[in-house]
CSV table of N, CA, C and O in Angstrom, one decimal:
chain,number,residue,atom,x,y,z
A,28,UNK,N,-10.9,14.4,-6.8
A,28,UNK,CA,-9.7,13.5,-6.9
A,28,UNK,C,-8.5,14.3,-7.2
A,28,UNK,O,-8.5,15.2,-8.1
A,29,UNK,N,-7.4,14.0,-6.6
A,29,UNK,CA,-6.2,14.7,-6.8
A,29,UNK,C,-5.2,13.8,-7.5
A,29,UNK,O,-4.9,12.7,-7.0
A,30,UNK,N,-4.8,14.3,-8.7
A,30,UNK,CA,-3.7,13.5,-9.4
A,30,UNK,C,-4.3,12.6,-10.5
A,30,UNK,O,-5.4,12.1,-10.4
A,31,UNK,N,-3.4,12.3,-11.5
A,31,UNK,CA,-3.8,11.5,-12.6
A,31,UNK,C,-3.9,10.0,-12.2
A,31,UNK,O,-4.7,9.3,-12.7
A,32,UNK,N,-3.0,9.5,-11.4
A,32,UNK,CA,-3.0,8.1,-11.0
A,32,UNK,C,-4.2,7.7,-10.3
A,32,UNK,O,-4.9,6.7,-10.6
A,33,UNK,N,-4.6,8.5,-9.3
A,33,UNK,CA,-5.9,8.2,-8.6
A,33,UNK,C,-7.1,8.4,-9.5
A,33,UNK,O,-8.0,7.5,-9.4
A,34,UNK,N,-7.1,9.4,-10.3
A,34,UNK,CA,-8.2,9.6,-11.2
A,34,UNK,C,-8.4,8.4,-12.2
A,34,UNK,O,-9.5,7.9,-12.4
A,35,UNK,N,-7.3,7.9,-12.8
A,35,UNK,CA,-7.4,6.8,-13.7
A,35,UNK,C,-7.8,5.5,-13.0
A,35,UNK,O,-8.6,4.8,-13.6
A,36,UNK,N,-7.4,5.3,-11.8
A,36,UNK,CA,-7.8,4.1,-11.1
A,36,UNK,C,-9.3,4.1,-10.7
A,36,UNK,O,-10.0,3.1,-10.8
A,37,UNK,N,-9.8,5.3,-10.3
A,37,UNK,CA,-11.1,5.4,-9.8
A,37,UNK,C,-12.2,5.7,-10.9
A,37,UNK,O,-13.3,5.4,-10.7
A,38,UNK,N,-11.7,6.2,-12.0
A,38,UNK,CA,-12.6,6.6,-13.1
A,38,UNK,C,-13.4,5.5,-13.7
A,38,UNK,O,-14.6,5.6,-14.1
A,39,UNK,N,-12.8,4.3,-13.7
A,39,UNK,CA,-13.5,3.1,-14.4
A,39,UNK,C,-14.8,2.8,-13.6
A,39,UNK,O,-15.8,2.5,-14.3
A,40,UNK,N,-14.8,2.8,-12.3
A,40,UNK,CA,-15.9,2.3,-11.6
A,40,UNK,C,-16.7,3.5,-10.9
A,40,UNK,O,-17.9,3.3,-10.7
A,41,UNK,N,-16.1,4.6,-10.7
A,41,UNK,CA,-16.8,5.7,-9.9
A,41,UNK,C,-16.8,7.0,-10.6
A,41,UNK,O,-16.9,8.1,-10.0
A,42,UNK,N,-16.8,7.1,-11.9
A,42,UNK,CA,-16.7,8.4,-12.6
A,42,UNK,C,-17.9,9.2,-12.4
A,42,UNK,O,-17.8,10.4,-12.4
A,43,UNK,N,-19.1,8.6,-12.1
A,43,UNK,CA,-20.3,9.4,-11.8
A,43,UNK,C,-20.2,10.1,-10.5
A,43,UNK,O,-21.0,11.0,-10.2
A,44,UNK,N,-19.3,9.7,-9.6
A,44,UNK,CA,-19.2,10.4,-8.3
A,44,UNK,C,-18.1,11.5,-8.3
A,44,UNK,O,-17.9,12.0,-7.2
A,45,UNK,N,-17.4,11.7,-9.4
A,45,UNK,CA,-16.4,12.8,-9.4
A,45,UNK,C,-17.1,14.1,-9.4
A,45,UNK,O,-18.0,14.4,-10.2
A,46,UNK,N,-16.6,15.0,-8.6
A,46,UNK,CA,-17.1,16.4,-8.6
A,46,UNK,C,-16.1,17.3,-9.4
A,46,UNK,O,-16.4,17.9,-10.4
A,47,UNK,N,-14.8,17.2,-8.9
A,47,UNK,CA,-13.8,17.9,-9.6
A,47,UNK,C,-12.5,17.1,-9.5
A,47,UNK,O,-12.4,16.2,-8.6
A,48,UNK,N,-11.6,17.3,-10.4
A,48,UNK,CA,-10.2,16.6,-10.3
A,48,UNK,C,-9.2,17.7,-10.3
A,48,UNK,O,-9.4,18.8,-10.9
A,49,UNK,N,-8.0,17.5,-9.7
A,49,UNK,CA,-7.0,18.4,-9.7
A,49,UNK,C,-5.7,17.8,-10.1
A,49,UNK,O,-5.4,16.7,-9.7
A,50,UNK,N,-4.9,18.5,-10.9
A,50,UNK,CA,-3.5,18.1,-11.2
A,50,UNK,C,-2.6,19.1,-10.8
A,50,UNK,O,-2.9,20.2,-10.5
A,51,UNK,N,-1.3,18.7,-10.6
A,51,UNK,CA,-0.2,19.6,-10.2
A,51,UNK,C,-0.3,20.0,-8.7
A,51,UNK,O,0.4,20.8,-8.3
A,52,UNK,N,-1.3,19.4,-8.0
A,52,UNK,CA,-1.3,19.7,-6.5
A,52,UNK,C,-0.4,18.7,-5.9
A,52,UNK,O,-0.4,17.5,-6.2
A,53,UNK,N,0.4,19.1,-5.0
A,53,UNK,CA,1.4,18.3,-4.3
A,53,UNK,C,2.8,18.3,-4.8
A,53,UNK,O,3.7,17.8,-4.2
A,54,UNK,N,3.0,19.0,-5.9
A,54,UNK,CA,4.4,19.2,-6.3
A,54,UNK,C,5.1,20.2,-5.5
A,54,UNK,O,6.3,20.0,-5.2
A,55,UNK,N,4.5,21.2,-4.9
A,55,UNK,CA,5.0,22.1,-4.0
A,55,UNK,C,4.3,21.8,-2.6
A,55,UNK,O,3.3,21.2,-2.6
A,56,UNK,N,4.9,22.3,-1.6
A,56,UNK,CA,4.3,22.1,-0.3
A,56,UNK,C,2.9,22.7,-0.3
A,56,UNK,O,2.7,23.8,-0.8
A,57,UNK,N,1.9,22.0,0.3
A,57,UNK,CA,0.5,22.6,0.3
A,57,UNK,C,0.4,23.8,1.1
A,57,UNK,O,1.1,24.0,2.2
A,58,UNK,N,-0.4,24.8,0.7
A,58,UNK,CA,-0.7,26.0,1.4
A,58,UNK,C,-2.2,26.0,1.7
A,58,UNK,O,-3.0,25.3,1.1
A,59,UNK,N,-2.6,26.9,2.6
A,59,UNK,CA,-4.0,27.0,3.0
A,59,UNK,C,-4.7,27.6,1.8
A,59,UNK,O,-5.9,27.3,1.6
A,60,UNK,N,-4.1,28.4,1.0
A,60,UNK,CA,-4.7,29.0,-0.2
A,60,UNK,C,-5.1,27.8,-1.2
A,60,UNK,O,-6.2,27.9,-1.8
A,61,UNK,N,-4.2,26.8,-1.4
A,61,UNK,CA,-4.6,25.7,-2.2
A,61,UNK,C,-5.8,24.9,-1.7
A,61,UNK,O,-6.7,24.6,-2.4
A,62,UNK,N,-5.8,24.7,-0.4
A,62,UNK,CA,-6.9,24.0,0.3
A,62,UNK,C,-8.2,24.8,0.2
A,62,UNK,O,-9.3,24.3,-0.1
A,63,UNK,N,-8.1,26.1,0.3
A,63,UNK,CA,-9.3,27.0,0.1
A,63,UNK,C,-9.9,26.9,-1.3
A,63,UNK,O,-11.1,26.9,-1.4
A,64,UNK,N,-9.0,26.9,-2.2
A,64,UNK,CA,-9.4,26.7,-3.6
A,64,UNK,C,-10.1,25.4,-3.8
A,64,UNK,O,-11.2,25.4,-4.5
A,65,UNK,N,-9.6,24.3,-3.3
A,65,UNK,CA,-10.2,23.0,-3.4
A,65,UNK,C,-11.6,23.0,-2.8
A,65,UNK,O,-12.6,22.6,-3.3
A,66,UNK,N,-11.6,23.5,-1.5
A,66,UNK,CA,-12.9,23.6,-0.8
A,66,UNK,C,-13.9,24.4,-1.5
A,66,UNK,O,-15.1,24.1,-1.6
A,67,UNK,N,-13.5,25.5,-2.1
A,67,UNK,CA,-14.4,26.4,-2.9
A,67,UNK,C,-15.0,25.7,-4.1
A,67,UNK,O,-16.2,25.8,-4.4
A,68,UNK,N,-14.1,24.9,-4.8
A,68,UNK,CA,-14.6,24.2,-5.9
A,68,UNK,C,-15.6,23.1,-5.6
A,68,UNK,O,-16.6,22.9,-6.3
A,69,UNK,N,-15.4,22.5,-4.4
A,69,UNK,CA,-16.4,21.5,-4.0
A,69,UNK,C,-17.7,22.1,-3.6
A,69,UNK,O,-18.8,21.6,-4.0
A,70,UNK,N,-17.7,23.2,-2.9
A,70,UNK,CA,-18.9,23.9,-2.5
A,70,UNK,C,-19.6,24.5,-3.6
A,70,UNK,O,-20.9,24.6,-3.6
A,71,UNK,N,-18.9,25.0,-4.7
A,71,UNK,CA,-19.6,25.6,-5.8
A,71,UNK,C,-20.0,24.6,-6.9
A,71,UNK,O,-20.5,25.1,-7.9
A,72,UNK,N,-19.7,23.4,-6.7
A,72,UNK,CA,-20.0,22.4,-7.8
A,72,UNK,C,-21.5,22.3,-7.9
A,72,UNK,O,-22.3,22.6,-7.0
A,73,UNK,N,-21.9,21.8,-9.1
A,73,UNK,CA,-23.4,21.6,-9.4
A,73,UNK,C,-23.9,20.4,-8.7
A,73,UNK,O,-25.2,20.2,-8.7
A,74,UNK,N,-23.1,19.5,-8.2
A,74,UNK,CA,-23.6,18.2,-7.7
A,74,UNK,C,-24.1,18.5,-6.2
A,74,UNK,O,-23.3,18.9,-5.4
A,75,UNK,N,-25.4,18.2,-6.0
A,75,UNK,CA,-25.9,18.4,-4.6
A,75,UNK,C,-25.3,17.3,-3.7
A,75,UNK,O,-25.2,16.1,-4.1
A,76,UNK,N,-25.0,17.6,-2.5
A,76,UNK,CA,-24.5,16.6,-1.5
A,76,UNK,C,-24.9,17.1,-0.1
A,76,UNK,O,-25.1,18.3,0.1
A,77,UNK,N,-25.0,16.2,0.8
A,77,UNK,CA,-25.3,16.5,2.2
A,77,UNK,C,-24.0,16.2,3.0
A,77,UNK,O,-23.8,16.9,4.1
A,78,UNK,N,-23.3,15.2,2.6
A,78,UNK,CA,-22.0,14.9,3.3
A,78,UNK,C,-21.0,14.3,2.3
A,78,UNK,O,-21.4,13.9,1.2
A,79,UNK,N,-19.8,14.3,2.7
A,79,UNK,CA,-18.7,13.8,1.9
A,79,UNK,C,-17.6,13.2,2.7
A,79,UNK,O,-17.6,13.4,3.9
A,80,UNK,N,-16.7,12.6,2.0
A,80,UNK,CA,-15.5,12.0,2.7
A,80,UNK,C,-14.2,12.3,2.0
A,80,UNK,O,-14.2,12.3,0.8
A,81,UNK,N,-13.2,12.7,2.8
A,81,UNK,CA,-11.9,13.0,2.2
A,81,UNK,C,-11.0,11.8,2.6
A,81,UNK,O,-10.9,11.4,3.7
A,82,UNK,N,-10.5,11.2,1.5
A,82,UNK,CA,-9.5,10.1,1.7
A,82,UNK,C,-8.1,10.6,1.5
A,82,UNK,O,-7.8,11.3,0.6
A,83,UNK,N,-7.2,10.2,2.4
A,83,UNK,CA,-5.8,10.7,2.4
A,83,UNK,C,-4.9,9.8,3.1
A,83,UNK,O,-5.4,8.8,3.8
A,84,UNK,N,-3.6,9.9,2.9
A,84,UNK,CA,-2.6,9.1,3.6
A,84,UNK,C,-2.2,9.9,4.9
A,84,UNK,O,-1.7,11.0,4.8
A,85,UNK,N,-2.3,9.2,6.0
A,85,UNK,CA,-1.9,9.8,7.3
A,85,UNK,C,-0.5,9.3,7.6
A,85,UNK,O,-0.3,8.1,7.6
A,86,UNK,N,0.3,10.2,7.9
A,86,UNK,CA,1.7,9.9,8.3
A,86,UNK,C,1.7,9.2,9.7
A,86,UNK,O,1.1,9.6,10.6
A,87,UNK,N,2.3,8.0,9.8
A,87,UNK,CA,2.4,7.2,11.0
A,87,UNK,C,3.8,7.3,11.6
A,87,UNK,O,4.1,7.6,12.7
A,88,UNK,N,4.8,6.9,10.7
A,88,UNK,CA,6.2,6.9,11.1
A,88,UNK,C,7.0,7.1,9.9
A,88,UNK,O,6.5,7.2,8.8
A,89,UNK,N,8.4,7.0,10.0
A,89,UNK,CA,9.2,7.2,8.9
A,89,UNK,C,9.1,6.1,7.9
A,89,UNK,O,9.2,6.3,6.7
A,90,UNK,N,8.6,4.9,8.3
A,90,UNK,CA,8.5,3.8,7.3
A,90,UNK,C,7.0,3.4,7.0
A,90,UNK,O,6.8,2.5,6.3
A,91,UNK,N,6.1,4.1,7.6
A,91,UNK,CA,4.7,3.7,7.4
A,91,UNK,C,3.7,4.9,7.3
A,91,UNK,O,3.9,5.9,8.0
A,92,UNK,N,2.7,4.7,6.5
A,92,UNK,CA,1.6,5.6,6.6
A,92,UNK,C,0.3,4.8,6.5
A,92,UNK,O,0.3,3.6,6.2
A,93,UNK,N,-0.8,5.4,6.8
A,93,UNK,CA,-2.1,4.7,6.9
A,93,UNK,C,-3.1,5.5,6.1
A,93,UNK,O,-3.3,6.7,6.2
A,94,UNK,N,-3.9,4.7,5.3
A,94,UNK,CA,-5.0,5.3,4.5
A,94,UNK,C,-6.1,5.7,5.5
A,94,UNK,O,-6.5,4.9,6.3
A,95,UNK,N,-6.5,7.0,5.5
A,95,UNK,CA,-7.5,7.5,6.5
A,95,UNK,C,-8.6,8.2,5.7
A,95,UNK,O,-8.5,8.5,4.5
A,96,UNK,N,-9.6,8.5,6.5
A,96,UNK,CA,-10.7,9.3,5.9
A,96,UNK,C,-11.3,10.3,6.9
A,96,UNK,O,-11.2,10.0,8.1
A,97,UNK,N,-11.8,11.4,6.4
A,97,UNK,CA,-12.4,12.4,7.2
A,97,UNK,C,-13.7,12.8,6.6
A,97,UNK,O,-13.8,12.9,5.4
A,98,UNK,N,-14.8,12.9,7.4
A,98,UNK,CA,-16.1,13.3,6.9
A,98,UNK,C,-16.3,14.8,7.0
A,98,UNK,O,-15.7,15.5,7.8
A,99,UNK,N,-17.2,15.3,6.1
A,99,UNK,CA,-17.6,16.7,6.2
A,99,UNK,C,-19.1,16.8,5.7
A,99,UNK,O,-19.6,15.8,5.1
A,100,UNK,N,-19.8,17.9,6.1
A,100,UNK,CA,-21.1,18.0,5.7
A,100,UNK,C,-21.3,19.3,5.0
A,100,UNK,O,-20.5,20.2,5.1
A,101,UNK,N,-22.4,19.4,4.2
A,101,UNK,CA,-22.7,20.6,3.4
A,101,UNK,C,-23.3,21.7,4.3
A,101,UNK,O,-23.8,21.4,5.4
A,102,UNK,N,-23.3,23.0,3.9
A,102,UNK,CA,-23.9,24.0,4.7
A,102,UNK,C,-25.4,23.8,4.9
A,102,UNK,O,-25.9,24.0,6.0
A,103,UNK,N,-26.1,23.2,3.9
A,103,UNK,CA,-27.5,22.9,4.1
A,103,UNK,C,-27.8,21.8,5.2
A,103,UNK,O,-28.7,21.9,6.0
A,104,UNK,N,-26.9,20.8,5.2
A,104,UNK,CA,-27.1,19.8,6.2
A,104,UNK,C,-26.8,20.3,7.6
A,104,UNK,O,-27.4,19.9,8.6
A,105,UNK,N,-25.8,21.2,7.7
A,105,UNK,CA,-25.5,21.8,9.0
A,105,UNK,C,-26.6,22.7,9.5
A,105,UNK,O,-26.9,22.6,10.7
A,106,UNK,N,-27.2,23.4,8.6
A,106,UNK,CA,-28.3,24.3,9.1
A,106,UNK,C,-29.5,23.5,9.6
A,106,UNK,O,-30.3,24.0,10.4
A,107,UNK,N,-29.7,22.2,9.2
A,107,UNK,CA,-30.8,21.3,9.6
A,107,UNK,C,-30.4,20.5,10.9
A,107,UNK,O,-31.3,19.7,11.3
A,108,UNK,N,-29.2,20.6,11.4
A,108,UNK,CA,-28.8,19.8,12.5
A,108,UNK,C,-29.6,20.2,13.8
A,108,UNK,O,-29.9,21.4,14.0
A,109,UNK,N,-30.0,19.2,14.5
A,109,UNK,CA,-30.8,19.4,15.7
A,109,UNK,C,-30.1,20.2,16.8
A,109,UNK,O,-30.7,21.0,17.5
A,110,UNK,N,-28.8,19.9,16.9
A,110,UNK,CA,-28.0,20.5,18.0
A,110,UNK,C,-27.8,22.0,17.8
A,110,UNK,O,-27.3,22.7,18.6
A,111,UNK,N,-28.0,22.5,16.6
A,111,UNK,CA,-27.8,23.9,16.2
A,111,UNK,C,-28.8,24.8,16.9
A,111,UNK,O,-28.5,26.0,17.1
A,112,UNK,N,-29.9,24.3,17.3
A,112,UNK,CA,-30.9,25.2,18.0
A,112,UNK,C,-30.5,25.7,19.4
A,112,UNK,O,-31.1,26.6,19.9
A,113,UNK,N,-29.4,25.1,19.9
A,113,UNK,CA,-28.9,25.6,21.2
A,113,UNK,C,-28.4,27.0,21.1
A,113,UNK,O,-28.5,27.8,22.1
A,114,UNK,N,-27.9,27.4,20.0
A,114,UNK,CA,-27.3,28.7,19.8
A,114,UNK,C,-28.4,29.7,19.4
A,114,UNK,O,-29.3,29.4,18.6
A,115,UNK,N,-28.3,30.9,19.9
A,115,UNK,CA,-29.3,31.9,19.7
A,115,UNK,C,-29.2,32.6,18.3
A,115,UNK,O,-30.2,32.6,17.6
A,116,UNK,N,-28.1,33.1,18.0
A,116,UNK,CA,-28.0,34.0,16.8
A,116,UNK,C,-27.1,33.4,15.7
A,116,UNK,O,-26.0,33.8,15.5
A,117,UNK,N,-27.5,32.3,15.1
A,117,UNK,CA,-26.8,31.7,14.0
A,117,UNK,C,-27.6,31.9,12.7
A,117,UNK,O,-28.6,31.3,12.6
A,118,UNK,N,-27.1,32.8,11.9
A,118,UNK,CA,-27.8,33.0,10.6
A,118,UNK,C,-27.1,32.3,9.5
A,118,UNK,O,-26.1,31.7,9.7
A,119,UNK,N,-27.7,32.4,8.3
A,119,UNK,CA,-27.2,31.6,7.2
A,119,UNK,C,-25.8,32.0,6.8
A,119,UNK,O,-25.0,31.2,6.4
A,120,UNK,N,-25.4,33.3,6.9
A,120,UNK,CA,-24.1,33.7,6.5
A,120,UNK,C,-23.0,33.2,7.5
A,120,UNK,O,-21.9,32.8,7.0
A,121,UNK,N,-23.4,33.1,8.7
A,121,UNK,CA,-22.4,32.5,9.7
A,121,UNK,C,-22.2,31.1,9.4
A,121,UNK,O,-21.1,30.6,9.4
A,122,UNK,N,-23.3,30.3,9.1
A,122,UNK,CA,-23.1,28.9,8.8
A,122,UNK,C,-22.3,28.7,7.5
A,122,UNK,O,-21.5,27.8,7.5
A,123,UNK,N,-22.6,29.5,6.5
A,123,UNK,CA,-21.9,29.4,5.3
A,123,UNK,C,-20.4,29.6,5.5
A,123,UNK,O,-19.5,28.9,5.0
A,124,UNK,N,-20.0,30.7,6.2
A,124,UNK,CA,-18.6,31.0,6.5
A,124,UNK,C,-18.0,29.9,7.3
A,124,UNK,O,-16.8,29.5,7.0
A,125,UNK,N,-18.7,29.4,8.3
A,125,UNK,CA,-18.1,28.3,9.1
A,125,UNK,C,-17.9,27.1,8.3
A,125,UNK,O,-16.8,26.5,8.4
A,126,UNK,N,-18.8,26.6,7.4
A,126,UNK,CA,-18.6,25.4,6.7
A,126,UNK,C,-17.5,25.6,5.6
A,126,UNK,O,-16.8,24.7,5.4
A,127,UNK,N,-17.4,26.8,5.0
A,127,UNK,CA,-16.4,27.0,4.1
A,127,UNK,C,-15.0,26.9,4.7
A,127,UNK,O,-14.1,26.3,4.2
A,128,UNK,N,-14.8,27.6,5.9
A,128,UNK,CA,-13.6,27.5,6.6
A,128,UNK,C,-13.3,26.1,7.1
A,128,UNK,O,-12.2,25.6,7.0
A,129,UNK,N,-14.3,25.5,7.6
A,129,UNK,CA,-14.1,24.1,8.2
A,129,UNK,C,-13.7,23.2,7.1
A,129,UNK,O,-12.7,22.4,7.3
A,130,UNK,N,-14.3,23.2,5.9
A,130,UNK,CA,-13.9,22.3,4.9
A,130,UNK,C,-12.5,22.6,4.4
A,130,UNK,O,-11.7,21.7,4.2
A,131,UNK,N,-12.2,23.9,4.3
A,131,UNK,CA,-10.8,24.3,3.9
A,131,UNK,C,-9.8,23.8,4.9
A,131,UNK,O,-8.7,23.3,4.5
A,132,UNK,N,-10.1,23.9,6.2
A,132,UNK,CA,-9.2,23.4,7.2
A,132,UNK,C,-9.0,21.9,7.1
A,132,UNK,O,-7.9,21.4,7.3
A,133,UNK,N,-10.1,21.2,6.9
A,133,UNK,CA,-10.0,19.7,6.8
A,133,UNK,C,-9.2,19.3,5.6
A,133,UNK,O,-8.3,18.4,5.6
A,134,UNK,N,-9.4,20.0,4.4
A,134,UNK,CA,-8.6,19.7,3.2
A,134,UNK,C,-7.2,20.0,3.5
A,134,UNK,O,-6.3,19.2,3.1
A,135,UNK,N,-6.9,21.1,4.1
A,135,UNK,CA,-5.5,21.5,4.4
A,135,UNK,C,-4.8,20.5,5.3
A,135,UNK,O,-3.7,20.1,5.0
A,136,UNK,N,-5.5,20.0,6.3
A,136,UNK,CA,-4.9,19.0,7.2
A,136,UNK,C,-4.6,17.7,6.4
A,136,UNK,O,-3.6,17.1,6.6
A,137,UNK,N,-5.5,17.3,5.6
A,137,UNK,CA,-5.3,16.1,4.8
A,137,UNK,C,-4.2,16.3,3.8
A,137,UNK,O,-3.4,15.4,3.6
A,138,UNK,N,-4.1,17.5,3.2
A,138,UNK,CA,-3.0,17.8,2.3
A,138,UNK,C,-1.6,17.7,3.0
A,138,UNK,O,-0.7,17.2,2.5
A,139,UNK,N,-1.6,18.3,4.2
A,139,UNK,CA,-0.3,18.3,4.9
A,139,UNK,C,0.1,16.9,5.4
A,139,UNK,O,1.3,16.5,5.3
A,140,UNK,N,-0.9,16.1,5.9
A,140,UNK,CA,-0.6,14.8,6.3
A,140,UNK,C,-0.1,13.9,5.1
A,140,UNK,O,0.8,13.2,5.2
A,141,UNK,N,-0.8,14.1,3.9
A,141,UNK,CA,-0.4,13.3,2.7
A,141,UNK,C,1.0,13.8,2.2
A,141,UNK,O,1.8,12.9,1.8
A,142,UNK,N,1.3,15.0,2.3
A,142,UNK,CA,2.6,15.5,1.9
A,142,UNK,C,3.7,14.9,2.8
A,142,UNK,O,4.8,14.6,2.4
A,143,UNK,N,3.4,14.9,4.1
A,143,UNK,CA,4.4,14.3,5.1
A,143,UNK,C,4.6,12.8,4.8
A,143,UNK,O,5.7,12.3,4.8
A,144,UNK,N,3.5,12.1,4.5
A,144,UNK,CA,3.6,10.6,4.2
A,144,UNK,C,4.4,10.5,2.9
A,144,UNK,O,5.2,9.5,2.8
A,145,UNK,N,4.1,11.3,1.9
A,145,UNK,CA,4.8,11.2,0.6
A,145,UNK,C,6.3,11.5,0.7
A,145,UNK,O,7.1,10.8,0.2
A,146,UNK,N,6.6,12.5,1.5
A,146,UNK,CA,8.0,12.9,1.7
A,146,UNK,C,8.8,11.8,2.4
A,146,UNK,O,9.9,11.4,2.1
A,147,UNK,N,8.1,11.2,3.4
A,147,UNK,CA,8.7,10.1,4.2
A,147,UNK,C,9.0,8.9,3.3
A,147,UNK,O,10.0,8.3,3.4
A,148,UNK,N,8.0,8.6,2.4
A,148,UNK,CA,8.2,7.5,1.5
A,148,UNK,C,9.3,7.7,0.5
A,148,UNK,O,10.1,6.8,0.3
A,149,UNK,N,9.4,8.9,0.0
A,149,UNK,CA,10.5,9.2,-0.9
A,149,UNK,C,11.9,9.1,-0.2
A,149,UNK,O,12.8,8.6,-0.8
A,150,UNK,N,12.0,9.6,1.0
A,150,UNK,CA,13.2,9.6,1.7
A,150,UNK,C,13.6,8.2,2.0
A,150,UNK,O,14.8,7.8,1.9
A,151,UNK,N,12.7,7.4,2.4
A,151,UNK,CA,12.9,5.9,2.8
A,151,UNK,C,13.4,5.2,1.5
A,151,UNK,O,14.3,4.4,1.6
A,152,UNK,N,12.8,5.5,0.4
A,152,UNK,CA,13.1,4.8,-0.9
A,152,UNK,C,14.5,5.2,-1.3
A,152,UNK,O,15.2,4.4,-2.0
A,153,UNK,N,15.0,6.3,-1.0
A,153,UNK,CA,16.3,6.8,-1.4
A,153,UNK,C,17.5,6.1,-0.6
A,153,UNK,O,18.6,6.1,-1.0
A,154,UNK,N,17.1,5.6,0.6
A,154,UNK,CA,18.2,5.0,1.5
A,154,UNK,C,18.6,3.7,1.0
A,154,UNK,O,18.1,3.0,0.3
């Protein structure tokens, strides 16, 4: 969960589902380094998971954004995928690197979309 407002709203009913929380993200434009840190924290958490969902605000227009979600899977779930047998030489390190980069890229995309929606809302409110 990113931010105090979202954490406070969700903590009452879903505190058992929190893996990590982040503050001070979003004050500056998001970077891939920020997204990599978030992805690494998720993957290194003690909570076992096979899949997850990223909820974020998707920029639609200057006056609107849409709540959206993106799914991701764990390295263990990816290694058990049936369609993976098509490839000849996929070892554990390749899968681990792929899932780490993939999750960081998904988080970065969500962060950029949310930042655009937030900036648009602020600019519209100032007019």
